[in-house]
Each structure stands twice: as C-alpha cells, then as structure tokens.
Short mmCIF file of C-alpha atoms in Angstrom, two decimals:
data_model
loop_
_atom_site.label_atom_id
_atom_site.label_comp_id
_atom_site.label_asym_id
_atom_site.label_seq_id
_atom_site.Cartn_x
_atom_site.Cartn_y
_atom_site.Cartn_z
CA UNK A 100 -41.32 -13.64 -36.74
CA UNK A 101 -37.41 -13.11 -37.54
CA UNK A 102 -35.46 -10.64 -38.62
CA UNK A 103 -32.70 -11.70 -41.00
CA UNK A 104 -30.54 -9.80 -42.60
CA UNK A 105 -27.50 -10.27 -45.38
CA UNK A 106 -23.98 -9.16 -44.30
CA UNK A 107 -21.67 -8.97 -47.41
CA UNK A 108 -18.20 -11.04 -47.33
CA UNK A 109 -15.43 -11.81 -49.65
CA UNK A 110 -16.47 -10.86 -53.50
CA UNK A 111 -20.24 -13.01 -53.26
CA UNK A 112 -20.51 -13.85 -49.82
CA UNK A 113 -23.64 -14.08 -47.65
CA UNK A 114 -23.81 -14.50 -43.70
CA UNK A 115 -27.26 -14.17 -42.25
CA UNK A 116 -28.06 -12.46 -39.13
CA UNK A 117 -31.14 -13.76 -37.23
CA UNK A 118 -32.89 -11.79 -34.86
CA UNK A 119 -36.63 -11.57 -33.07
CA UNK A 120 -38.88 -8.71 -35.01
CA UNK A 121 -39.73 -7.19 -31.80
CA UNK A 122 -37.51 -7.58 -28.53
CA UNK A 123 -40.25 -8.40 -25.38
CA UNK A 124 -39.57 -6.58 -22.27
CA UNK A 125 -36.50 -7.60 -20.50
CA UNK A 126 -35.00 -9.14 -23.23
CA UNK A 127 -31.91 -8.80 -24.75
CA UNK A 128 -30.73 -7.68 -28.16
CA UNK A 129 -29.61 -11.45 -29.14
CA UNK A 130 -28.75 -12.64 -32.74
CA UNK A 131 -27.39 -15.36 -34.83
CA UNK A 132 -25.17 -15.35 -37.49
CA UNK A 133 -25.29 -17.77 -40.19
CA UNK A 134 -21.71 -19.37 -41.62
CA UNK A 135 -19.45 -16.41 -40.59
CA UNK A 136 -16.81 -16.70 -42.78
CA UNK A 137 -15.31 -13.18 -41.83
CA UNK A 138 -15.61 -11.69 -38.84
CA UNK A 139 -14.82 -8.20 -39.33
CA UNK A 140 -17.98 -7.21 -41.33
CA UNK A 141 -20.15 -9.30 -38.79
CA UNK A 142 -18.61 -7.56 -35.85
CA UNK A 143 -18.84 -4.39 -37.82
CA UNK A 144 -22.59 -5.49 -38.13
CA UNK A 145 -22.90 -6.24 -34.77
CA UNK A 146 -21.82 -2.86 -33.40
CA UNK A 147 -24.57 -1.02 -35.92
CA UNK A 148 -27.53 -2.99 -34.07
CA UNK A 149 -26.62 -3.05 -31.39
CA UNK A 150 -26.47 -7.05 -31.01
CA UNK A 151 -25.28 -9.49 -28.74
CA UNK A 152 -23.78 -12.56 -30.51
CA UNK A 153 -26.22 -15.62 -29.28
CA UNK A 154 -25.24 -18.40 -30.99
CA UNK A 155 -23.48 -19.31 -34.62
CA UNK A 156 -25.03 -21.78 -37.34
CA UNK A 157 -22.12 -23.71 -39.70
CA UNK A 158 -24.07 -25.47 -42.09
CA UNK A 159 -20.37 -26.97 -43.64
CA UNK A 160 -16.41 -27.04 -43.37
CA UNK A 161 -15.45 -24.35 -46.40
CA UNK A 162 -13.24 -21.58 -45.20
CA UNK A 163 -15.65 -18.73 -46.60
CA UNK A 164 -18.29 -20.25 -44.42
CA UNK A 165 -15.74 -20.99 -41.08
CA UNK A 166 -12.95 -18.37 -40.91
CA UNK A 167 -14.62 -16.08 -38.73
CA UNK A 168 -15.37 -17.94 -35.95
CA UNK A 169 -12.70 -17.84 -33.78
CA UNK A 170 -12.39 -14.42 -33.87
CA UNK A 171 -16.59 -14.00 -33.01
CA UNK A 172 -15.91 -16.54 -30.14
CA UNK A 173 -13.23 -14.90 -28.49
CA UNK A 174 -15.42 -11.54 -28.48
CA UNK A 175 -18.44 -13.15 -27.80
CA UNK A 176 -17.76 -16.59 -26.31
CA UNK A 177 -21.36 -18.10 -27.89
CA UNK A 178 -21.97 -21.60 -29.04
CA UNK A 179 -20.68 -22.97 -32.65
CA UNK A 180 -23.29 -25.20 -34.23
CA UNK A 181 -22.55 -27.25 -36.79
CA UNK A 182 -21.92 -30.54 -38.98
CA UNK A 183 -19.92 -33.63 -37.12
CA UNK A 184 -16.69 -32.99 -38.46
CA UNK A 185 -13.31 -32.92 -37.86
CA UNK A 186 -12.72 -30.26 -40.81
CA UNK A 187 -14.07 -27.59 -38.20
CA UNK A 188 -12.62 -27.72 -34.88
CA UNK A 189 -14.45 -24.54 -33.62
CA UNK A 190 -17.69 -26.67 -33.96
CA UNK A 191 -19.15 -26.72 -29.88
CA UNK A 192 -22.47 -27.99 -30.27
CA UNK A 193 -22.25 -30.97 -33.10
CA UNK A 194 -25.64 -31.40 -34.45
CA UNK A 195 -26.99 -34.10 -36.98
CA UNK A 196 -29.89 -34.61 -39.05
CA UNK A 197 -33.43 -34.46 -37.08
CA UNK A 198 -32.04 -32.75 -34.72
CA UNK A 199 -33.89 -29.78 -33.32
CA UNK A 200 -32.47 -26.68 -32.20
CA UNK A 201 -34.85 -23.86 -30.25
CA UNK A 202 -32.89 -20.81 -30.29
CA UNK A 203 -32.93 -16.82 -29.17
CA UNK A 204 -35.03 -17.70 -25.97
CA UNK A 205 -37.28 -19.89 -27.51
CA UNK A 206 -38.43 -17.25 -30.09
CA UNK A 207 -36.71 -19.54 -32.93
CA UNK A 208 -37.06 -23.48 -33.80
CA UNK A 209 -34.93 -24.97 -36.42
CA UNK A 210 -34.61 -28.55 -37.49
CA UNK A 211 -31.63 -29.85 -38.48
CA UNK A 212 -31.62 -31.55 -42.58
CA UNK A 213 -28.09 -33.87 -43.98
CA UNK A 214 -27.74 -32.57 -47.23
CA UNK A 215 -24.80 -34.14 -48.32
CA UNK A 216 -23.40 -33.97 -52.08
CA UNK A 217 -21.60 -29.94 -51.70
CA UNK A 218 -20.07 -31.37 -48.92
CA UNK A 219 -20.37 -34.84 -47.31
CA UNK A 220 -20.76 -32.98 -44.05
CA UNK A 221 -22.85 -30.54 -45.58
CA UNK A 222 -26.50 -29.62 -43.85
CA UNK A 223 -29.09 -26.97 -43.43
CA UNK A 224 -31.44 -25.41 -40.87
CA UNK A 225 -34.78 -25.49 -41.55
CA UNK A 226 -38.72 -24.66 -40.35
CA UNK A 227 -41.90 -23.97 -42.21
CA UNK A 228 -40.43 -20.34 -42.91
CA UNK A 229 -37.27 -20.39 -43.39
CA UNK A 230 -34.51 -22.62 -44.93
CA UNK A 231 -30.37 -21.86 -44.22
CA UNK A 232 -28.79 -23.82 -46.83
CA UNK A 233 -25.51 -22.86 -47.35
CA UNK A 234 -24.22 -24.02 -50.92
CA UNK A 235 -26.15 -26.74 -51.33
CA UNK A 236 -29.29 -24.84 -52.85
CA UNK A 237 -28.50 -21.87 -54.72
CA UNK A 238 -31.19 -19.58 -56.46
CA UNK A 239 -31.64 -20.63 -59.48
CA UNK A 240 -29.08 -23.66 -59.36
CA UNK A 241 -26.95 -25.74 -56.63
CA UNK A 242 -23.53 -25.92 -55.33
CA UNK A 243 -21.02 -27.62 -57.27
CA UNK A 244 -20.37 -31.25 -56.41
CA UNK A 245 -16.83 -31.40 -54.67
CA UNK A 246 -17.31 -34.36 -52.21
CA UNK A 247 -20.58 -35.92 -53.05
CA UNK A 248 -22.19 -38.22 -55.89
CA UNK A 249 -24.63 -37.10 -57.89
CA UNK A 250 -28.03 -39.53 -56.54
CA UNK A 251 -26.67 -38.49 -52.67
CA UNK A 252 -26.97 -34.80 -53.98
CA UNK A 253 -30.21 -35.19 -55.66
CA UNK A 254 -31.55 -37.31 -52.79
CA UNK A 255 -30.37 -34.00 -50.45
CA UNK A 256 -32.32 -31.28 -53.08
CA UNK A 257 -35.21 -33.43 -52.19
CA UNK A 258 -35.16 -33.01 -48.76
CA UNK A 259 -34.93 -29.42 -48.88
CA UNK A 260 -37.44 -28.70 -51.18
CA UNK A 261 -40.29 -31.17 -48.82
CA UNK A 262 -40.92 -27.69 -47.22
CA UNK A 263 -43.83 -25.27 -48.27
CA UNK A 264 -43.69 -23.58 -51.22
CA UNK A 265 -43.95 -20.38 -49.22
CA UNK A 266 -40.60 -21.13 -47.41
CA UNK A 267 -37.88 -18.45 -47.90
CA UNK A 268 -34.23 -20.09 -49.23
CA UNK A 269 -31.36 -18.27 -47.38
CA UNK A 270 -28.10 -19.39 -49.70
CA UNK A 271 -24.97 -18.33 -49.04
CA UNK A 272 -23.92 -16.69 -52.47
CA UNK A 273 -24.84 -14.35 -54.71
CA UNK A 274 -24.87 -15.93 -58.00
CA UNK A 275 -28.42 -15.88 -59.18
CA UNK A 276 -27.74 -13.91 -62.98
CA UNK A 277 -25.40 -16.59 -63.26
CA UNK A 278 -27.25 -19.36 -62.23
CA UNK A 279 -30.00 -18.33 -64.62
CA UNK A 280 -28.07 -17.52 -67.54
CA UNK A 281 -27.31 -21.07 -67.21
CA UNK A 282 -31.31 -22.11 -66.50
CA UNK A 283 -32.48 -19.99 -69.76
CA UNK A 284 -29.90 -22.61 -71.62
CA UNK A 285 -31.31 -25.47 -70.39
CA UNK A 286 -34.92 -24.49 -70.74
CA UNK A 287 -34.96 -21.48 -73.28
CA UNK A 288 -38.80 -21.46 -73.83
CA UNK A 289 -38.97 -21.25 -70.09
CA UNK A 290 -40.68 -17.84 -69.43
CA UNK A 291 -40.84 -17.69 -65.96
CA UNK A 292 -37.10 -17.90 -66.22
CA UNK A 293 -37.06 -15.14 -68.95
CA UNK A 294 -39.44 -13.38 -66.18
CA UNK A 295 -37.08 -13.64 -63.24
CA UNK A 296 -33.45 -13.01 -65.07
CA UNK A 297 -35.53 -9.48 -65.82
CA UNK A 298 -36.56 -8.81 -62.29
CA UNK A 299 -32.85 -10.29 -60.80
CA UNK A 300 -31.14 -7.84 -63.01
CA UNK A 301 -33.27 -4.88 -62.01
CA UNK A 302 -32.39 -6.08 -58.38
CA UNK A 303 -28.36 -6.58 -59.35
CA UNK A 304 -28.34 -2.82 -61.18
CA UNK A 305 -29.23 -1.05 -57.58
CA UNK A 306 -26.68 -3.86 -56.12
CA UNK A 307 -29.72 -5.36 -54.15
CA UNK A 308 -29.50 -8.73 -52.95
CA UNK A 309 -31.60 -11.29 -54.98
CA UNK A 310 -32.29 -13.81 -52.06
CA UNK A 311 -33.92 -14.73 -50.39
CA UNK A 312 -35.89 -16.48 -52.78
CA UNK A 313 -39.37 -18.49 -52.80
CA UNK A 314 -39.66 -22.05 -52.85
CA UNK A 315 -42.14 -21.74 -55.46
CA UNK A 316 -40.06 -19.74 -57.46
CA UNK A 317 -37.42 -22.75 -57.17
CA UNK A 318 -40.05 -25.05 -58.47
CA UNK A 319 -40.69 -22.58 -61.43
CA UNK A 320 -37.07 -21.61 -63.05
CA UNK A 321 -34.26 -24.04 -60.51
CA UNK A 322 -33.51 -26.84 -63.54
CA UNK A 323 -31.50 -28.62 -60.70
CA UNK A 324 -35.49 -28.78 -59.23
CA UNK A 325 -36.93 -30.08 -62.23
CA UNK A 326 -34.81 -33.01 -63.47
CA UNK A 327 -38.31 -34.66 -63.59
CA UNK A 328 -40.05 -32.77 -66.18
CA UNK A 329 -39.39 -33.63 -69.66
CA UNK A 330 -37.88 -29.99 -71.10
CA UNK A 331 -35.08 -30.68 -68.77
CA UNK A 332 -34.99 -34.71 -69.42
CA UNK A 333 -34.68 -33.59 -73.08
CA UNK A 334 -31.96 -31.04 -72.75
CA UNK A 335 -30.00 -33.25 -70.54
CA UNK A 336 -30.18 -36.36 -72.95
CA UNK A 337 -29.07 -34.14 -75.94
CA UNK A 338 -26.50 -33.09 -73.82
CA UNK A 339 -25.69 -36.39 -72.88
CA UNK A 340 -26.01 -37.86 -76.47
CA UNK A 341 -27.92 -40.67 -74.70
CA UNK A 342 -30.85 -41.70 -72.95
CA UNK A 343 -30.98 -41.00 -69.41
CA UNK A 344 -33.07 -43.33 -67.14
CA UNK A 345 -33.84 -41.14 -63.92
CA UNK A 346 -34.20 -38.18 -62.62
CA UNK A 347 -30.59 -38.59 -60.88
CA UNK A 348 -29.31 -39.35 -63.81
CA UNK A 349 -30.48 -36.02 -65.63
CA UNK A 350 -29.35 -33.96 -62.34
CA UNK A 351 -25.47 -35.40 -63.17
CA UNK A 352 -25.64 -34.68 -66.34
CA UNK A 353 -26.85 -30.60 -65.56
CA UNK A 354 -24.38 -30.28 -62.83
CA UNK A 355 -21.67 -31.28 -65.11
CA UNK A 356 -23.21 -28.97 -67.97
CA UNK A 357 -22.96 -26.28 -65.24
CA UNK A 358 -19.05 -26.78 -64.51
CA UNK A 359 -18.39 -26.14 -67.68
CA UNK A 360 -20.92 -23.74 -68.50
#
C-alpha cells in the first residue's frame, strides 16, 4: 500500500507525493512526486518527512505541472518521467503508452495510459488502485480541450475510466465545487450530484482537499462520464439546438458548455 499525499501549489494546484505505508528494514525513506510544478513547497515537503526524492512523474508539458523540476533535480539528481515531448526538456526517462514502470524498490507498479485531448502529449499513471491523471480527469468534470479534438478526448476518458470502480483519481486541481456547479446544470434532478456538492462543500469550508475521488463516484455525478445516458444526451441536444448522434458528439457539446459556463 502507498502513501500519497497533496502538496498545495500556485492558487489550485496539486502535486502528489508517493511513498510505501511502512518502510521494511534497510530501506530508505524514498518518494515520488507527481507533476512538480513548484519546487519550493515540495522541497519544503520533503524536509518535513524526511524524504529522499526517488523519482518524478510528468504526466504533460504545462508550466504548473513542469516548473519545478530543475530545481528538484539539481537537489536531488532523480529520474524525470514523462510524455515524448520536446515541450519538456527535463524529461530523462520518456515513457509511452503500455509502458510499465515498477517504482520505490519494487513496492510500486504503474502502467503507463495516452490520454490525449488536454494535451496531445498528455498521459496518466495508472494500476488497479490508483490513477495520476493530471488535467485530463478532473472530479466532477475534465480538463479543458487546448490541443486535442473532442472524439480523441472522449476516446482518452474511456481509457481511464476501464479501471475498477474502486480506483482512487489523483487530479491535479482543485476545482470540484466548480466542476459540480456546472454538473447540477447539466443534470439538475441528479441527486447524487445534489449529494456530493453538500459533502464537497463541507470538505472546502475546513479547506480540506476533495480528491481523491472514487471511480464510482465519477460514474455517478462526472457528466463528461455519462455522455451515454440520455439526461445528459438531452441536455446536450437542447444545448445544441440539434440532434446529436454519439456519445462524442454530446461530450463536445458539454465541454464547450463548460468554457463558457
């Protein structure tokens, strides 16, 4: 089992810090840190615990996710993983999809998922448990489309969400209210939605993180995960003023309700 642990950045920021449970005998305080897009709270972090920089996961080329790591590596001098890219030089260790990465002495396994759509060099890391997906999957909603189009994008939410409902979705921003302010307009007899806005803003009023969050709970209240059901197909086609013929389709038509939300 892992550790993990938020570090705040910037106004919204998350970078995750992975580390064993328990440390066996003989073994070293090691951690990894999760898009590092400013070192100075992750060193700050890193002092605290006590923790030896192992290794650092870029899951895509945005400056809140990247600025940090030159500063990390000079202290540290650990490997970068991250997307093929020429957008992030620091990048040692280029990685693509179904790739697997065993990490922290074994103790951690991650695959290695293309999401593009964010980001067309955008992708996660992933196992049964656990799922570090930058901006791509949000709670309660998805990154904004800057590079990609919006079937690639829909074709990467897929992806992510072929993982057990059980699996915990580490994001990389803290804009769940938000994100379901938005849901509750899309789906307003939605009560699970209702239900969670409640239990996020109870979180948000003791300034508590509200992720990770539960696949399941994705399923339940993420519109951007259920483009196939017909409260969102109807929303989307009255926001469209047409009829919309996929599930793709309705997923463009939500993201673009979103940007303009």
């Amino acid at each position: 089992m892992m550790r993990i642990e938020a570090v705040s950045a910037f106004r919204d920021n998350y970078i995750w810090t992975i580390r064993p449970s328990k440390q066996t005998d003989g073994q070293t305080n090691g951690c990894i840190v999760v898009d590092p897009g400013d070192a100075e709270p992750v060193l700050a972090w890193l002092q605290k615990n006590e923790c030896q920089l192992n290794a650092i996961l870029i899951t895509h080329h945005h400056w809140d996710h990247t600025n940090g790591i030159d500063e990390l590596v000079a202290k540290y001098a650990c490997p970068v993983y991250g997307p093929v890219s020429d957008k992030i030089p620091a990048i040692t260790h280029p990685v693509k999809g179904g790739d697997e990465l065993t990490l922290l002495g074994g103790a951690l396994q991650l695959n290695v998922i293309e999401c593009p759509g964010h980001t067309l060099d955008h992708i996660a890391y992933i196992n049964a448990q656990y799922m570090f997906v930058g901006d791509t999957l949000f709670a309660a909603g998805c990154g904004r489309m800057f590079e990609g189009e919006a079937e690639q994008f829909y074709q990467s939410l897929q992806k992510l969400t072929a993982q057990p409902a059980d699996c915990q979705v580490y994001c990389a921003h803290e804009y769940t209210a938000a994100n379901l302010a938005f849901a509750a307009a899309v789906e307003p007899d939605n009560l699970a939605i209702q239900e969670r806005q409640a239990q996020v803003a109870a979180l948000r009023q003791q300034n508590l993180p509200t992720i990770p969050s539960e696949l399941a709970v994705e399923f339940a209240t993420n519109p951007f995960l259920r483009c196939h059901l017909p409260s969102v197909t109807a929303a989307a086609e009255k926001r469209a003023g047409q009829r919309l013929n996929s599930a793709a389709e309705v997923f463009a038509v939500i993201r673009a309700w979103k940007d303009n939300y």
